[in-house]
Coordinates of C-alpha atoms in Angstrom, one line a residue:
L4 CA 4.9 -10.8 -0.1
V5 CA 2.6 -13.8 -0.1
P6 CA -1.2 -14.0 -0.6
G7 CA -3.1 -13.7 2.6
Q8 CA -0.1 -12.2 4.5
Y9 CA -2.1 -9.1 5.5
N10 CA -5.5 -9.3 7.1
A11 CA -6.0 -5.7 8.2
I12 CA -4.9 -3.8 5.1
Y13 CA -4.8 -4.4 1.3
V14 CA -1.5 -4.3 -0.5
R15 CA -1.1 -4.1 -4.3
L16 CA 2.3 -4.1 -6.1
F17 CA 2.8 -2.1 -9.2
E18 CA 5.9 -2.1 -11.3
T19 CA 7.7 0.7 -9.5
F20 CA 5.6 1.2 -6.3
A21 CA 3.3 -0.4 -3.8
Q22 CA -0.2 0.7 -2.8
V23 CA -1.7 0.2 0.6
T24 CA -5.5 0.6 1.1
L25 CA -6.7 1.2 4.6
A26 CA -9.8 -0.9 4.7
S27 CA -9.6 -3.5 7.4
P28 CA -12.6 -5.9 7.2
K29 CA -12.2 -6.6 10.9
A30 CA -12.2 -3.0 12.2
K31 CA -15.4 -2.0 13.9
L32 CA -14.7 1.6 12.8
K33 CA -14.5 1.8 9.0
G34 CA -11.1 2.7 7.7
S35 CA -9.5 2.9 11.2
L36 CA -6.0 1.8 12.3
G37 CA -6.0 -0.9 15.0
T38 CA -2.8 -2.5 16.4
Q39 CA -2.7 -5.2 13.7
A40 CA -3.2 -2.7 10.9
M41 CA -0.4 -0.5 12.1
E42 CA 1.9 -3.5 12.5
E43 CA 1.1 -4.7 9.0
L44 CA 1.7 -1.2 7.6
V45 CA 5.1 -1.1 9.3
H46 CA 5.9 -4.4 7.7
V47 CA 5.0 -3.1 4.2
L48 CA 7.1 0.0 4.8
S49 CA 10.1 -2.2 5.6
Y50 CA 9.5 -4.4 2.6
V51 CA 9.2 -1.5 0.2
A52 CA 12.3 0.2 1.7
A53 CA 14.3 -2.9 1.0
A54 CA 12.9 -3.8 -2.4
P55 CA 15.3 -2.4 -5.1
R56 CA 12.6 -2.2 -7.9
L57 CA 10.1 -0.3 -5.8
R58 CA 10.6 3.5 -5.7
G59 CA 7.7 4.5 -3.4
L60 CA 4.6 3.7 -1.4
L61 CA 1.0 5.0 -1.9
V62 CA -1.5 5.0 0.9
T63 CA -5.2 5.6 0.3
G64 CA -8.6 4.6 1.6
V65 CA -11.9 3.3 0.1
G66 CA -15.1 5.1 -0.8
S67 CA -15.8 8.1 1.4
V68 CA -13.2 7.3 4.1
F69 CA -9.4 7.8 4.0
C70 CA -8.6 6.9 7.6
Q71 CA -10.7 7.4 10.7
G72 CA -7.7 7.3 13.1
I73 CA -7.1 4.9 15.9
D74 CA -9.6 2.1 16.4
L75 CA -10.4 2.9 20.0
T76 CA -12.9 0.0 20.1
E77 CA -9.9 -2.3 20.7
L78 CA -9.7 -0.7 24.2
C79 CA -13.3 -1.5 25.1
L80 CA -12.6 -4.7 26.9
D81 CA -14.3 -6.1 30.0
R82 CA -11.3 -6.3 32.3
Q83 CA -8.9 -3.6 33.3
E84 CA -5.9 -5.8 32.9
R85 CA -6.9 -6.6 29.3
R86 CA -7.6 -2.9 28.5
K87 CA -4.1 -2.0 29.9
E88 CA -2.4 -4.7 27.9
S89 CA -4.3 -3.7 24.7
A90 CA -3.4 0.0 25.2
V91 CA 0.3 -0.8 25.6
Q92 CA 0.3 -2.9 22.5
M93 CA -1.5 -0.2 20.5
A94 CA 0.9 2.6 21.8
N95 CA 3.9 0.5 20.8
A96 CA 2.5 -0.2 17.4
L97 CA 1.8 3.5 16.9
E98 CA 5.3 4.4 17.9
R99 CA 6.8 1.9 15.4
L100 CA 4.5 3.2 12.7
V101 CA 5.5 6.9 13.3
L102 CA 9.2 5.9 13.3
A103 CA 8.8 3.8 10.1
L104 CA 7.1 6.6 8.3
S105 CA 9.5 9.3 9.4
S106 CA 12.5 7.3 8.4
F107 CA 11.2 5.8 5.2
P108 CA 13.9 6.3 2.6
K109 CA 11.7 6.4 -0.6
L110 CA 8.8 8.4 -1.9
L111 CA 5.8 8.4 0.4
V112 CA 2.4 9.5 -1.0
A113 CA -1.0 9.8 0.6
A114 CA -4.1 10.0 -1.6
V115 CA -6.9 11.4 0.7
N116 CA -10.1 10.2 -0.9
G117 CA -12.5 11.1 1.9
A118 CA -12.7 11.6 5.7
A119 CA -9.4 11.9 7.5
V120 CA -9.9 11.9 11.2
G121 CA -7.5 12.0 14.1
L122 CA -4.5 9.9 13.3
G123 CA -5.6 10.0 9.6
V124 CA -4.7 13.7 9.7
T125 CA -1.8 13.8 12.1
L126 CA 0.2 11.3 10.0
L127 CA 0.0 13.4 6.9
P128 CA 3.0 15.7 7.6
L129 CA 5.1 12.5 7.6
F130 CA 4.3 12.0 3.9
D131 CA 6.3 13.6 1.1
I132 CA 3.2 14.3 -1.0
V133 CA -0.5 14.5 0.0
Y134 CA -3.1 14.5 -2.8
A135 CA -6.8 15.1 -2.1
N136 CA -10.1 15.2 -3.9
D137 CA -13.2 17.2 -3.3
K138 CA -14.5 14.6 -0.8
A139 CA -11.6 15.1 1.5
Q140 CA -12.6 16.2 5.0
F141 CA -10.1 16.7 7.9
S142 CA -11.2 16.6 11.5
S143 CA -10.0 15.5 14.9
Y144 CA -11.5 14.4 18.2
Y145 CA -8.6 15.2 20.6
S146 CA -10.3 18.1 22.4
R147 CA -13.4 15.9 23.2
L148 CA -11.3 13.1 24.5
G149 CA -8.8 15.2 26.4
Q150 CA -6.1 13.5 24.4
V151 CA -2.7 14.8 23.1
P152 CA -2.6 14.6 19.2
E153 CA -0.5 11.7 18.0
A154 CA 2.6 11.8 15.8
C155 CA 3.9 15.2 17.0
A156 CA 1.0 16.8 15.0
S157 CA 0.9 20.0 17.2
V158 CA 4.4 20.7 15.9
L159 CA 4.4 19.2 12.4
L160 CA 1.0 20.3 11.1
P161 CA 0.7 23.7 9.4
T162 CA 0.2 26.6 11.8
A163 CA -2.6 28.3 9.8
S164 CA -5.5 29.2 12.0
P165 CA -8.1 26.9 10.4
V166 CA -5.8 23.9 10.7
R167 CA -5.2 24.8 14.4
E168 CA -8.9 25.0 15.0
M169 CA -9.3 21.6 13.4
L170 CA -6.6 20.0 15.5
L171 CA -7.3 21.7 18.9
L172 CA -11.0 22.6 18.8
G173 CA -12.4 19.8 16.7
R174 CA -13.6 21.9 13.8
A175 CA -13.7 20.1 10.5
L176 CA -12.2 21.3 7.3
S177 CA -14.0 20.2 4.1
A178 CA -13.4 20.8 0.4
Q179 CA -17.1 20.2 -0.4
V180 CA -19.3 22.9 -1.8
C181 CA -21.0 25.0 1.0
H182 CA -24.7 24.8 1.3
L183 CA -26.9 27.3 3.3
D184 CA -28.0 24.5 5.7
S185 CA -24.4 23.4 6.4
P186 CA -23.6 22.7 10.0
L187 CA -21.7 25.5 11.7
H188 CA -18.9 23.3 12.9
L189 CA -17.7 22.7 9.3
L190 CA -15.4 25.1 7.6
Y191 CA -15.9 24.7 3.8
L192 CA -13.0 25.6 1.6
H193 CA -12.2 25.5 -2.1
L194 CA -9.9 22.7 -3.1
Q195 CA -7.0 25.2 -3.8
E196 CA -7.4 26.6 -0.2
L197 CA -6.4 23.2 1.2
V198 CA -3.2 23.6 -0.7
T199 CA -2.7 27.2 0.4
L200 CA -3.1 26.1 4.1
G201 CA -0.3 23.6 3.6
L202 CA -2.5 20.6 4.4
V203 CA -2.3 19.0 1.0
T204 CA 0.2 19.2 -1.9
Q205 CA -2.3 19.2 -4.7
S206 CA -6.0 18.7 -5.1
F207 CA -8.1 17.2 -7.8
F208 CA -11.7 17.4 -9.0
P209 CA -14.2 14.6 -8.6
G210 CA -13.2 11.2 -10.0
R211 CA -9.7 12.4 -10.8
L212 CA -7.7 11.5 -7.6
M213 CA -6.5 8.0 -8.5
E214 CA -6.5 8.8 -12.2
E215 CA -3.9 11.5 -11.6
T216 CA -2.0 9.8 -8.7
I217 CA -1.4 6.3 -10.2
P218 CA 0.3 7.5 -13.5
R219 CA 2.5 9.9 -11.5
L220 CA 3.8 7.1 -9.3
D221 CA 4.0 4.7 -12.2
S222 CA 6.5 7.1 -13.9
L223 CA 9.0 6.6 -11.1
R224 CA 12.2 5.1 -12.3

């Protein structure tokens, strides 16, 4: 890896693993995955898979956002020919990303630090371990767009009723504390309930997500 090689994601190398932060400065939708971001993530997966000293890859987000899914603003172009070309490039990049994640030969960990929307949720079953904190919120927009969920999510995601409602009806699952004035479309859960549903592997309290995750991956030998 060389400085400046990636423009849509941030990559940090530790002694035994690599960390990817989904925070493209170019994306109009914060923390989303455009074509370039997906291509760069595929490259990192290939690099880590081939690097003998690296034992795994950690993927996380910044602030209150883990990943807001596909950057559909890339398809908002003025000419139909350009929209079609952009859609084909995005679909091909997504296919390569799903294949790279599903065939990754080392430990693959997601640290969900905030909102996980659309593709940010449907990719999670492809990870070996999914950690989350109390700011994690899982939602999708497929029912509103009339779109089939990506990454075989309708098959790979847990079949628990709240998860199905999140995927197919657009209901959000949140680990935050429930208030009386909370919007009805949110289903508030205790942190441990996210684990019980099979959506995450383990949950952590405020401020502990990266403090718990980094040492665990750093112990890989």
